CSV table of C-alpha atoms in Angstrom, one decimal:
chain,number,residue,atom,x,y,z
A,1,MET,CA,0.0,0.0,0.0
A,2,THR,CA,3.0,2.3,0.0
A,3,GLU,CA,4.6,4.3,-2.8
A,4,GLU,CA,7.4,1.6,-3.2
A,5,TYR,CA,4.9,-0.6,-5.1
A,6,ALA,CA,2.9,2.0,-7.0
A,7,ASN,CA,2.3,5.7,-7.3
A,8,GLU,CA,-0.6,7.1,-5.5
A,9,ASN,CA,-1.1,3.9,-3.6
A,10,LEU,CA,-3.6,3.3,-0.9
A,11,ALA,CA,-1.4,4.7,1.9
A,12,SER,CA,-0.8,8.0,0.3
A,13,ARG,CA,-4.4,8.3,-0.9
A,14,SER,CA,-5.6,7.6,2.7
A,15,GLU,CA,-3.3,10.3,4.1
A,16,ALA,CA,-4.5,12.8,1.5
A,17,TYR,CA,-8.1,11.9,2.4
A,18,LEU,CA,-7.5,12.4,6.1
A,19,ASP,CA,-5.8,15.7,5.7
A,20,GLY,CA,-8.0,17.1,2.9
A,21,VAL,CA,-11.4,15.8,3.8
A,22,VAL,CA,-11.7,14.3,7.3
A,23,CYS,CA,-9.7,16.9,9.2
A,24,LYS,CA,-11.5,19.8,7.5
A,25,SER,CA,-14.8,18.7,9.0
A,26,LEU,CA,-15.5,18.4,12.8
A,27,GLU,CA,-18.3,15.9,12.2
A,28,MET,CA,-16.2,13.6,10.0
A,29,SER,CA,-13.3,13.8,12.5
A,30,VAL,CA,-15.6,12.6,15.3
A,31,GLU,CA,-16.9,9.8,13.1
A,32,VAL,CA,-13.4,8.6,12.3
A,33,LEU,CA,-12.4,8.7,15.9
A,34,GLN,CA,-15.4,6.6,16.8
A,35,GLN,CA,-14.4,4.0,14.1
A,36,CYS,CA,-10.9,3.9,15.6
A,37,GLU,CA,-12.2,2.6,19.0
A,38,GLY,CA,-11.6,-1.0,17.8
A,39,LEU,CA,-8.3,-0.3,16.0
A,40,PHE,CA,-6.1,0.4,19.0
A,41,PRO,CA,-3.1,0.6,19.3
A,42,LEU,CA,-2.6,0.7,15.5
A,43,ALA,CA,-4.8,3.8,15.0
A,44,ASP,CA,-2.7,5.6,17.6
A,45,GLU,CA,0.6,4.5,16.1
A,46,LEU,CA,-0.5,5.8,12.6
A,47,ASN,CA,-1.3,9.1,14.3
A,48,ILE,CA,-4.9,9.0,13.1
A,49,VAL,CA,-6.3,9.6,16.6
A,50,GLY,CA,-3.9,12.5,17.2
A,51,ARG,CA,-4.7,14.3,13.9
A,52,CYS,CA,-8.5,13.9,14.4
A,53,THR,CA,-8.2,15.1,18.0
A,54,ASP,CA,-6.3,18.2,16.9
A,55,ALA,CA,-8.7,18.8,14.1
A,56,ILE,CA,-11.7,18.7,16.4
A,57,ALA,CA,-10.1,21.1,18.9
A,58,SER,CA,-9.1,23.5,16.1
A,59,LYS,CA,-12.6,23.5,14.6
A,60,ALA,CA,-14.3,24.1,17.9
A,61,CYS,CA,-12.0,27.0,18.7
A,62,ALA,CA,-12.5,28.5,15.3
A,63,GLU,CA,-16.3,28.2,15.7
A,64,GLN,CA,-16.1,29.9,19.0
A,65,ILE,CA,-14.1,32.8,17.7
A,66,ALA,CA,-16.5,33.2,14.7
A,67,SER,CA,-19.5,33.1,17.1
A,68,SER,CA,-17.8,35.8,19.2
A,69,PHE,CA,-17.2,38.0,16.2
A,70,SER,CA,-20.9,37.6,15.2
A,71,ARG,CA,-22.0,39.1,18.5
A,72,LEU,CA,-19.9,42.2,18.0
A,73,GLU,CA,-21.9,45.4,17.4
A,74,TYR,CA,-21.5,49.1,17.6
A,75,SER,CA,-23.1,51.1,20.4
A,76,SER,CA,-24.8,54.4,20.1
A,77,SER,CA,-21.5,56.2,20.8
A,78,GLY,CA,-19.8,54.4,18.0
A,79,ARG,CA,-17.8,52.0,20.2
A,80,LEU,CA,-17.5,48.3,19.4
A,81,HIS,CA,-18.7,46.0,22.2
A,82,MET,CA,-20.0,42.4,22.7
A,83,ASN,CA,-23.7,41.8,22.8
A,84,LYS,CA,-24.0,39.4,25.7
A,85,GLN,CA,-27.7,38.9,25.1
A,86,ALA,CA,-27.2,37.4,21.7
A,87,LYS,CA,-27.4,33.7,21.5
A,88,CYS,CA,-24.0,31.9,21.1
A,89,ASN,CA,-24.1,29.3,18.3
A,90,GLY,CA,-20.5,28.3,18.6
A,91,ASP,CA,-21.1,25.2,20.8
A,92,TRP,CA,-23.1,23.1,18.4
A,93,TRP,CA,-20.3,20.5,18.5
A,94,ILE,CA,-21.1,19.5,22.1
A,95,GLU,CA,-23.7,17.0,21.0
A,96,ASP,CA,-21.4,15.4,18.5
A,97,LEU,CA,-18.7,14.6,21.1
A,98,SER,CA,-21.1,12.6,23.3
A,99,VAL,CA,-20.8,9.5,21.1
A,100,LEU,CA,-17.1,9.1,21.8
A,101,ARG,CA,-15.6,6.6,24.2
A,102,ILE,CA,-14.4,8.1,27.4
A,103,ASP,CA,-10.6,7.8,26.7
A,104,LEU,CA,-11.0,9.5,23.3
A,105,TYR,CA,-13.3,12.1,24.7
A,106,GLN,CA,-10.7,12.9,27.4
A,107,ARG,CA,-8.0,13.5,24.7
A,108,VAL,CA,-10.3,15.8,22.8
A,109,ILE,CA,-11.2,17.9,25.9
A,110,GLU,CA,-7.5,18.2,26.8
A,111,ALA,CA,-6.7,19.3,23.3
A,112,MET,CA,-9.5,21.9,23.5
A,113,LYS,CA,-8.1,23.3,26.8
A,114,CYS,CA,-4.7,23.7,25.1
A,115,ARG,CA,-6.3,25.6,22.2
A,116,GLY,CA,-8.1,28.0,24.6
A,117,VAL,CA,-11.7,26.9,24.2
A,118,HIS,CA,-13.9,28.7,26.8
A,119,PRO,CA,-14.3,26.9,30.1
A,120,GLU,CA,-18.1,27.4,30.0
A,121,SER,CA,-18.1,25.5,26.7
A,122,ILE,CA,-16.0,22.7,28.1
A,123,GLY,CA,-18.2,22.5,31.1
A,124,ALA,CA,-21.3,22.3,29.0
A,125,SER,CA,-19.8,19.5,27.1
A,126,LEU,CA,-18.9,17.6,30.2
A,127,VAL,CA,-22.4,18.0,31.6
A,128,ASN,CA,-23.9,16.8,28.3
A,129,TYR,CA,-21.6,13.7,28.1
A,130,ALA,CA,-22.3,12.7,31.7
A,131,GLU,CA,-26.1,13.1,31.3
A,132,LYS,CA,-26.1,11.0,28.2
A,133,LEU,CA,-24.3,8.2,30.1
A,134,PHE,CA,-26.4,8.4,33.3
A,135,LYS,CA,-29.7,8.4,31.3
A,136,ARG,CA,-28.7,5.0,30.0
A,137,LYS,CA,-27.8,4.0,33.6
A,138,PRO,CA,-30.4,5.8,35.8
A,139,THR,CA,-29.8,3.6,38.8
A,140,LEU,CA,-26.6,5.5,39.5
A,141,TRP,CA,-28.5,8.5,40.6
A,142,THR,CA,-31.0,6.8,42.9
A,143,ALA,CA,-30.6,6.4,46.6
A,144,THR,CA,-31.8,2.8,46.6
A,145,SER,CA,-28.7,1.5,44.7
A,146,ARG,CA,-26.1,-0.3,46.7
A,147,PRO,CA,-22.4,0.9,46.7
A,148,ARG,CA,-20.1,-1.0,44.4
A,149,VAL,CA,-16.8,-1.7,46.1
A,150,GLY,CA,-13.7,-3.1,44.4
A,151,LEU,CA,-14.9,-2.8,40.8
A,152,MET,CA,-12.7,-4.6,38.3
A,153,PRO,CA,-12.3,-4.0,34.5
A,154,GLY,CA,-15.2,-5.7,32.7
A,155,SER,CA,-17.5,-5.8,35.8
A,156,VAL,CA,-20.8,-4.0,36.0
A,157,GLY,CA,-20.3,-0.4,37.0
A,158,PHE,CA,-16.6,-0.2,36.1
A,159,GLU,CA,-17.3,1.9,33.0
A,160,GLU,CA,-19.4,4.3,35.0
A,161,LYS,CA,-16.7,4.6,37.6
A,162,THR,CA,-14.1,5.4,34.9
A,163,VAL,CA,-16.4,8.1,33.4
A,164,VAL,CA,-17.0,9.8,36.8
A,165,GLU,CA,-13.3,9.9,37.7
A,166,THR,CA,-12.3,11.1,34.2
A,167,ILE,CA,-15.0,13.9,34.1
A,168,ALA,CA,-14.0,15.0,37.6
A,169,SER,CA,-10.4,15.3,36.4
A,170,LEU,CA,-11.4,17.3,33.3
A,171,LEU,CA,-13.5,19.9,35.2
A,172,PRO,CA,-12.4,23.5,34.4
A,173,ALA,CA,-10.8,25.4,37.2
A,174,GLU,CA,-13.3,28.3,37.0
A,175,LYS,CA,-16.1,28.1,39.5
A,176,VAL,CA,-19.0,29.0,37.2
A,177,ALA,CA,-18.0,26.5,34.5
A,178,VAL,CA,-20.5,23.8,35.6
A,179,PRO,CA,-23.7,24.0,37.7
A,180,MET,CA,-23.6,23.2,41.4
A,181,SER,CA,-26.2,20.5,41.0
A,182,PHE,CA,-24.0,18.7,38.5
A,183,LEU,CA,-21.0,18.7,40.9
A,184,PHE,CA,-23.2,17.2,43.7
A,185,GLY,CA,-24.5,14.6,41.2
A,186,LEU,CA,-20.9,13.6,40.4
A,187,LEU,CA,-20.1,13.4,44.1
A,188,ARG,CA,-23.1,11.1,44.8
A,189,SER,CA,-22.0,8.8,41.9
A,190,ALA,CA,-18.4,8.9,43.2
A,191,VAL,CA,-19.5,7.8,46.6
A,192,MET,CA,-21.7,5.1,45.4
A,193,LEU,CA,-19.2,3.7,42.8
A,194,ASP,CA,-16.4,3.8,45.4
A,195,CYS,CA,-14.2,6.1,43.3
A,196,THR,CA,-10.7,7.1,44.3
A,197,MET,CA,-10.3,9.4,47.4
A,198,SER,CA,-8.5,11.9,45.2
A,199,CYS,CA,-11.6,12.1,42.9
A,200,ARG,CA,-14.0,12.7,45.8
A,201,LEU,CA,-11.7,15.2,47.5
A,202,ASN,CA,-11.4,17.1,44.2
A,203,LEU,CA,-15.2,17.3,43.9
A,204,GLU,CA,-15.6,18.3,47.6
A,205,ARG,CA,-13.0,21.1,47.2
A,206,ARG,CA,-14.8,22.5,44.2
A,207,ILE,CA,-18.1,22.4,45.9
A,208,GLY,CA,-16.7,23.9,49.1
A,209,SER,CA,-15.3,26.9,47.2
A,210,GLN,CA,-18.8,27.9,46.0
A,211,LEU,CA,-21.1,26.4,48.6
A,212,GLU,CA,-23.3,29.5,48.7
A,213,MET,CA,-24.7,28.5,45.3
A,214,ALA,CA,-26.0,25.1,46.7
A,215,THR,CA,-29.5,24.2,47.7
A,216,LEU,CA,-30.8,22.0,50.5
A,217,ASP,CA,-31.5,19.2,48.0
A,218,ASP,CA,-27.9,19.2,46.9
A,219,LEU,CA,-26.7,18.7,50.5
A,220,LEU,CA,-28.9,15.7,51.1
A,221,ILE,CA,-26.5,13.0,49.9
A,222,PRO,CA,-27.7,9.5,50.8
A,223,SER,CA,-25.5,7.4,53.0
A,224,PHE,CA,-24.4,4.2,51.2
A,225,GLN,CA,-22.8,2.6,54.3
A,226,HIS,CA,-23.8,-0.4,56.3
A,227,ALA,CA,-27.1,-0.7,58.2
A,228,GLY,CA,-27.4,1.4,61.4
A,229,ASP,CA,-25.7,4.4,59.9
A,230,THR,CA,-27.3,7.8,59.3
A,231,LEU,CA,-29.7,8.3,56.5
A,232,PHE,CA,-27.5,11.0,54.9
A,233,ASP,CA,-23.8,11.3,54.5
A,234,VAL,CA,-23.0,13.8,57.3
A,235,ASP,CA,-19.2,13.3,57.1
A,236,THR,CA,-19.0,14.5,53.5
A,237,ILE,CA,-21.0,17.6,54.2
A,238,HIS,CA,-18.8,18.3,57.2
A,239,ARG,CA,-15.6,18.2,55.1
A,240,ILE,CA,-17.3,20.5,52.5
A,241,LEU,CA,-18.2,23.0,55.3
A,242,VAL,CA,-14.6,22.9,56.6
A,243,ILE,CA,-13.3,23.7,53.1
A,244,PHE,CA,-15.7,26.6,52.8
A,245,SER,CA,-14.9,28.1,56.2
A,246,GLN,CA,-11.1,27.7,55.6
A,247,GLN,CA,-11.0,29.3,52.1
A,248,ASP,CA,-9.1,32.3,53.4
A,249,GLU,CA,-6.2,30.2,54.7
A,250,SER,CA,-6.1,27.7,51.8
A,251,GLU,CA,-6.3,30.2,48.9
A,252,ASP,CA,-3.9,32.7,50.4
A,253,GLY,CA,-1.3,29.9,50.2
A,254,GLY,CA,-1.9,29.6,46.5
A,255,SER,CA,-4.2,26.7,45.7
A,256,GLY,CA,-4.2,27.2,42.0
A,257,TYR,CA,-8.0,27.2,41.9
A,258,ASP,CA,-9.0,30.3,40.0
A,259,SER,CA,-11.7,32.6,41.3
A,260,ASP,CA,-13.3,35.7,39.9
A,261,GLY,CA,-14.3,36.9,43.3
A,262,PRO,CA,-12.3,37.6,46.5
A,263,ASN,CA,-10.5,34.8,48.2
A,264,PRO,CA,-12.2,34.7,51.5
A,265,PRO,CA,-16.0,34.1,51.6
A,266,SER,CA,-18.0,37.4,51.7
A,267,GLN,CA,-20.4,38.1,54.5
A,268,THR,CA,-23.3,37.6,52.0
A,269,ALA,CA,-21.9,34.1,51.2
A,270,LEU,CA,-21.5,33.3,54.9
A,271,VAL,CA,-25.1,34.3,55.7
A,272,LYS,CA,-26.4,32.1,52.8
A,273,VAL,CA,-24.4,29.1,53.9
A,274,ALA,CA,-25.4,29.6,57.5
A,275,LYS,CA,-29.1,29.5,56.5
A,276,LEU,CA,-28.4,26.5,54.4
A,277,VAL,CA,-26.7,24.7,57.2
A,278,ASP,CA,-29.5,25.5,59.6
A,279,ASN,CA,-32.0,24.0,57.2
A,280,TYR,CA,-29.8,21.0,56.6
A,281,LEU,CA,-29.6,20.4,60.4
A,282,ALA,CA,-33.4,20.6,60.7
A,283,GLU,CA,-33.7,18.1,57.9
A,284,ILE,CA,-31.3,15.5,59.4
A,285,ALA,CA,-32.3,16.1,63.1
A,286,PRO,CA,-35.1,13.5,63.2
A,287,ASP,CA,-32.7,10.7,62.2
A,288,ALA,CA,-32.6,8.4,65.2
A,289,ASN,CA,-29.1,7.2,64.3
A,290,LEU,CA,-27.6,10.8,64.2
A,291,LYS,CA,-25.2,11.1,67.1
A,292,LEU,CA,-25.1,14.3,69.1
A,293,ALA,CA,-21.4,14.8,68.3
A,294,LYS,CA,-22.1,14.8,64.6
A,295,PHE,CA,-24.9,17.3,65.0
A,296,VAL,CA,-22.8,19.6,67.1
A,297,VAL,CA,-19.8,19.5,64.8
A,298,ILE,CA,-21.9,20.4,61.8
A,299,ALA,CA,-23.6,23.3,63.6
A,300,ASP,CA,-20.3,24.6,65.1
A,301,THR,CA,-18.3,24.6,61.8
A,302,LEU,CA,-19.2,28.1,60.8
A,303,PRO,CA,-18.0,31.1,62.8
A,304,GLY,CA,-20.5,32.8,65.2
A,305,TYR,CA,-20.7,36.0,63.1
A,306,ALA,CA,-22.0,34.0,60.1
A,307,ARG,CA,-25.5,33.9,61.6
A,308,THR,CA,-27.4,37.2,61.9
A,309,THR,CA,-30.2,35.3,63.7
A,310,ASP,CA,-30.2,32.0,65.5
A,311,ASP,CA,-33.9,31.2,64.8
A,312,GLY,CA,-33.0,28.5,62.3
A,313,LEU,CA,-30.5,26.9,64.6
A,314,TYR,CA,-32.9,26.9,67.5
A,315,ARG,CA,-35.5,25.2,65.3
A,316,ALA,CA,-33.0,22.5,64.4
A,317,VAL,CA,-32.0,22.0,68.0
A,318,ASP,CA,-35.7,21.8,69.1
A,319,ILE,CA,-36.3,19.1,66.4
A,320,TYR,CA,-33.3,17.1,67.6
A,321,LEU,CA,-34.4,17.3,71.2
A,322,LYS,CA,-37.9,16.2,70.2
A,323,ALA,CA,-36.6,13.2,68.2
A,324,HIS,CA,-34.0,12.2,70.9
A,325,GLN,CA,-35.8,12.4,74.1
A,326,GLY,CA,-33.4,10.1,75.9
A,327,LEU,CA,-30.6,12.7,76.1
A,328,SER,CA,-29.2,13.5,79.5
A,329,ASP,CA,-29.2,16.9,81.1
A,330,LEU,CA,-25.5,17.3,80.3
A,331,GLU,CA,-26.1,16.5,76.6
A,332,ARG,CA,-29.1,18.9,76.4
A,333,LYS,CA,-26.9,21.7,77.9
A,334,ARG,CA,-24.2,20.9,75.4
A,335,LEU,CA,-26.7,21.2,72.6
A,336,CYS,CA,-28.1,24.5,73.8
A,337,LYS,CA,-24.7,26.0,74.1
A,338,LEU,CA,-24.8,26.2,70.3
A,339,ILE,CA,-27.5,28.8,70.4
A,340,ASP,CA,-26.9,32.5,71.1
A,341,PHE,CA,-30.2,33.3,72.8
A,342,GLN,CA,-29.5,37.0,72.3
A,343,LYS,CA,-29.9,36.5,68.5
A,344,LEU,CA,-33.4,35.0,68.8
A,345,SER,CA,-36.3,36.9,67.5
A,346,GLU,CA,-39.3,37.8,69.7
A,347,GLU,CA,-41.3,34.8,68.3
A,348,ALA,CA,-38.5,32.4,68.9
A,349,SER,CA,-37.8,33.7,72.4
A,350,ALA,CA,-41.5,33.4,73.3
A,351,HIS,CA,-41.4,29.8,72.1
A,352,ALA,CA,-38.1,29.0,73.9
A,353,ALA,CA,-39.4,30.4,77.2
A,354,GLN,CA,-42.2,27.8,77.2
A,355,ASN,CA,-40.2,25.0,75.7
A,356,GLU,CA,-40.1,22.2,78.3
A,357,ARG,CA,-37.5,20.3,76.2
A,358,LEU,CA,-34.8,22.9,76.9
A,359,PRO,CA,-32.7,22.8,80.1
A,360,LEU,CA,-33.8,25.0,83.0
A,361,GLN,CA,-30.7,27.2,82.6
A,362,ALA,CA,-31.5,27.9,79.0
A,363,ILE,CA,-35.1,28.9,79.9
A,364,VAL,CA,-33.9,31.2,82.7
A,365,GLN,CA,-31.4,32.8,80.2
A,366,VAL,CA,-34.2,33.4,77.7
A,367,LEU,CA,-36.4,35.0,80.4
A,368,TYR,CA,-33.6,37.2,81.6
A,369,ILE,CA,-32.9,38.5,78.1
A,370,GLU,CA,-36.5,39.2,77.6
A,371,GLN,CA,-36.6,41.0,80.9
A,372,LEU,CA,-33.6,43.1,79.9
A,373,ARG,CA,-35.3,44.0,76.7
A,374,LEU,CA,-38.5,45.1,78.4
A,375,ARG,CA,-36.7,47.0,81.2
A,376,ASN,CA,-34.5,48.8,78.8
A,377,ALA,CA,-37.4,49.6,76.5
A,378,LEU,CA,-39.3,51.1,79.5
A,379,CYS,CA,-36.2,53.1,80.7
A,380,CYS,CA,-35.7,54.4,77.1
A,381,SER,CA,-39.3,55.6,76.9
A,382,PHE,CA,-39.3,57.4,80.3
A,383,SER,CA,-35.7,58.7,80.6
A,384,GLU,CA,-33.0,59.9,78.2
A,385,ASP,CA,-30.3,59.3,80.7
A,386,ASN,CA,-30.3,55.6,79.9
A,387,GLN,CA,-29.2,56.0,76.3
A,388,LYS,CA,-26.3,53.6,76.6
A,389,THR,CA,-28.5,50.8,78.0
A,390,ALA,CA,-31.1,51.4,75.3
A,391,TYR,CA,-28.4,51.2,72.6
A,392,GLN,CA,-27.3,47.8,74.1
A,393,SER,CA,-30.9,46.7,74.0
A,394,ARG,CA,-31.3,47.5,70.4
A,395,ARG,CA,-28.1,45.6,69.6
A,396,ILE,CA,-29.3,42.6,71.5
A,397,SER,CA,-32.7,42.6,69.7
A,398,ASN,CA,-30.9,42.7,66.4
A,399,GLY,CA,-28.8,39.7,67.3
A,400,ALA,CA,-25.5,41.6,66.7
A,401,LEU,CA,-24.1,42.0,70.3
A,402,SER,CA,-22.3,38.6,70.6
A,403,ALA,CA,-21.1,38.8,67.0
A,404,ALA,CA,-19.4,42.2,67.5
A,405,MET,CA,-17.9,41.6,70.9
A,406,SER,CA,-14.6,39.8,71.4
A,407,PRO,CA,-14.6,36.5,73.3
A,408,ARG,CA,-13.0,38.1,76.4
A,409,ASP,CA,-15.6,41.0,76.5
A,410,ASN,CA,-18.4,38.6,75.8
A,411,TYR,CA,-17.4,36.3,78.7
A,412,ALA,CA,-17.1,39.3,81.1
A,413,SER,CA,-20.5,40.5,79.9
A,414,LEU,CA,-22.1,37.2,80.6
A,415,ARG,CA,-20.6,37.0,84.1
A,416,ARG,CA,-21.9,40.5,84.8
A,417,GLU,CA,-25.3,39.6,83.6
A,418,ASN,CA,-25.4,36.5,85.7
A,419,ARG,CA,-24.5,38.6,88.8
A,420,GLU,CA,-27.3,41.0,87.9
A,421,LEU,CA,-29.7,38.1,87.4
A,422,LYS,CA,-28.9,36.7,90.9
A,423,LEU,CA,-29.5,40.1,92.5
A,424,GLU,CA,-32.7,40.6,90.6
A,425,LEU,CA,-34.0,37.1,91.7
A,426,ALA,CA,-33.1,37.9,95.3
A,427,ARG,CA,-35.0,41.2,95.2
A,428,MET,CA,-38.1,39.4,93.7
A,429,ARG,CA,-38.0,36.9,96.6
A,430,VAL,CA,-38.1,39.7,99.1
A,431,ARG,CA,-40.9,41.5,97.3
A,432,ILE,CA,-42.9,38.3,97.1
A,433,ASN,CA,-42.5,37.7,100.9
A,434,ASP,CA,-43.7,41.2,101.6
A,435,LEU,CA,-46.7,40.8,99.3
A,436,GLU,CA,-47.6,37.5,101.1
A,437,LYS,CA,-47.4,39.3,104.5
A,438,GLY,CA,-49.6,42.0,103.2
A,439,HIS,CA,-52.1,39.5,101.8
A,440,ALA,CA,-52.2,37.7,105.2
A,441,CYS,CA,-52.9,41.0,107.0
A,442,MET,CA,-55.7,41.9,104.5
A,443,LYS,CA,-57.3,38.4,105.1
A,444,GLN,CA,-57.3,39.0,108.8
A,445,ASP,CA,-58.9,42.4,108.3
A,446,LEU,CA,-61.6,40.9,106.2
A,447,GLU,CA,-62.5,38.4,109.0
A,448,LYS,CA,-62.4,40.8,112.0
A,449,SER,CA,-63.1,44.3,110.7
A,450,SER,CA,-66.1,46.1,109.3
A,451,SER,CA,-66.4,47.4,105.8
A,452,LYS,CA,-64.6,50.7,106.8
A,453,LYS,CA,-61.6,48.9,108.1
A,454,LEU,CA,-61.6,46.8,105.0
A,455,MET,CA,-61.3,49.8,102.8
A,456,ASN,CA,-58.4,51.1,104.9
A,457,SER,CA,-56.6,47.8,104.6
A,458,MET,CA,-57.0,47.8,100.8
A,459,LYS,CA,-55.5,51.3,100.7
A,460,LYS,CA,-52.7,50.1,102.9
A,461,PHE,CA,-52.0,47.1,100.7
A,462,GLY,CA,-52.0,49.3,97.6
A,463,LYS,CA,-49.4,51.6,99.1
A,464,LEU,CA,-47.3,48.5,100.1
A,465,PHE,CA,-47.4,47.2,96.5
A,466,ILE,CA,-46.4,50.5,95.0
A,467,SER,CA,-43.5,50.9,97.5
A,468,HIS,CA,-42.1,47.6,96.4
A,469,SER,CA,-42.7,47.9,92.6
A,470,PRO,CA,-39.5,47.5,90.4
A,471,PHE,CA,-40.7,50.1,88.0
A,472,ARG,CA,-41.1,53.2,90.3
A,473,GLY,CA,-40.3,56.6,88.9
A,474,SER,CA,-37.3,57.2,91.2
A,475,SER,CA,-34.0,55.9,89.8
A,476,SER,CA,-32.4,55.2,93.3
A,477,PRO,CA,-33.5,52.2,95.3
A,478,SER,CA,-35.2,52.6,98.7
A,479,LYS,CA,-33.3,52.1,101.9
A,480,HIS,CA,-35.4,49.0,102.7
A,481,SER,CA,-34.6,47.6,99.3
A,482,MET,CA,-30.9,48.3,99.7
A,483,VAL,CA,-30.9,46.6,103.1
A,484,THR,CA,-32.7,43.5,101.9
A,485,ASP,CA,-30.5,43.4,98.8
A,486,SER,CA,-27.3,43.5,100.9
A,487,LYS,CA,-28.6,40.7,103.1
A,488,VAL,CA,-29.5,38.5,100.2
A,489,THR,CA,-26.2,39.2,98.5
A,490,GLY,CA,-24.4,38.2,101.7
A,491,ARG,CA,-26.3,34.9,101.8
A,492,ILE,CA,-25.4,34.2,98.1
């Protein structure tokens, strides 16, 4: 077939056909590559695969450039700009590549990356290729399927495992190249197919870097472990949350993972992820197999300032307490330490004050915070001298006090509040005793005196109640109150 036997023999004519016809067309190059699947390694040795791969990459890049030029237009000021609203028709080749075998498809995508094809186009091609495969294998995406451990070449599921690992390695570095739901779908498949740890960690790192784009359904990854384990894969979500919260440290060291935005997560991203985590905790809380340690470690992964309100976290804790009624007092206290009761809204505080599932200390803390709010609100309405206290009250009601204070100041503030609470409780005991004495005197007067004496005793009791009221107009306490306070304080 060479020129040694005849001019224009089959070998030279085939070479001319490849260069002049096949490599000029993207569709024909894909078709020839598909035909080469059964001709390895000969097709590779004759460089047929290499030439077709380069031809496909070149044509895709050229189509993309031509599509970009077609969207150029002049503005009203006469400047040339790109019309982003115009439809891009340069990615029509995505559907053609889905028929290739995974090893040939990998070589085409790598060639496209070298040619400078847009990451969004490569990402769309990867999504299309994976969807085509998993539509033929729908059991990979269901939670009822069993994990396949130790898959060998030729066994059922080995092809799918190879596809998942290959696509994960081909993902563009840019965050917005593929949808978040696709990344979670790959991660679910990687867990079920027992893909390599490097593949799973790669997907977790990409998800963690843009976790604010995820939804609750994305986080609900079924657990494929043995019986008795949790319904959902909590350990994987914990690793993703750690990656998200440590972005500042990892990316400052130069991770090589490109990002269009700032390295550390913004406050908006933190707030979104905090709400997502609270909803996730509420979803997994009814699981009877969920250990307290796992629940706590998920809730405690994000920094305290990520939550502007703790209503969602309180809801998750309440669901967990309701589903796990066998917890000890120490375990319930540990669970309630996650909640900053100063960040609860009025509705959540009212619910917590009547929640019998909470420890007594937590209920007392909620009642005391509500008392501070009411007292400071009253002082603010009647006096302008208490401006500093009113400012603290507003910050407490907005749930921002503990987030803005340093740990040392926060601890000192809590100790000071506890001392004030003890004093206030002592004063209330003394006042209750005085009221009981007055009530006893009035009862005796009712039995022994006439109606005139009864009216006098009512007036006397009214004066006694007013003299011991905590909301009197005078700012300084009475001498009797100071004496009783000092006595109670000495007892404490």
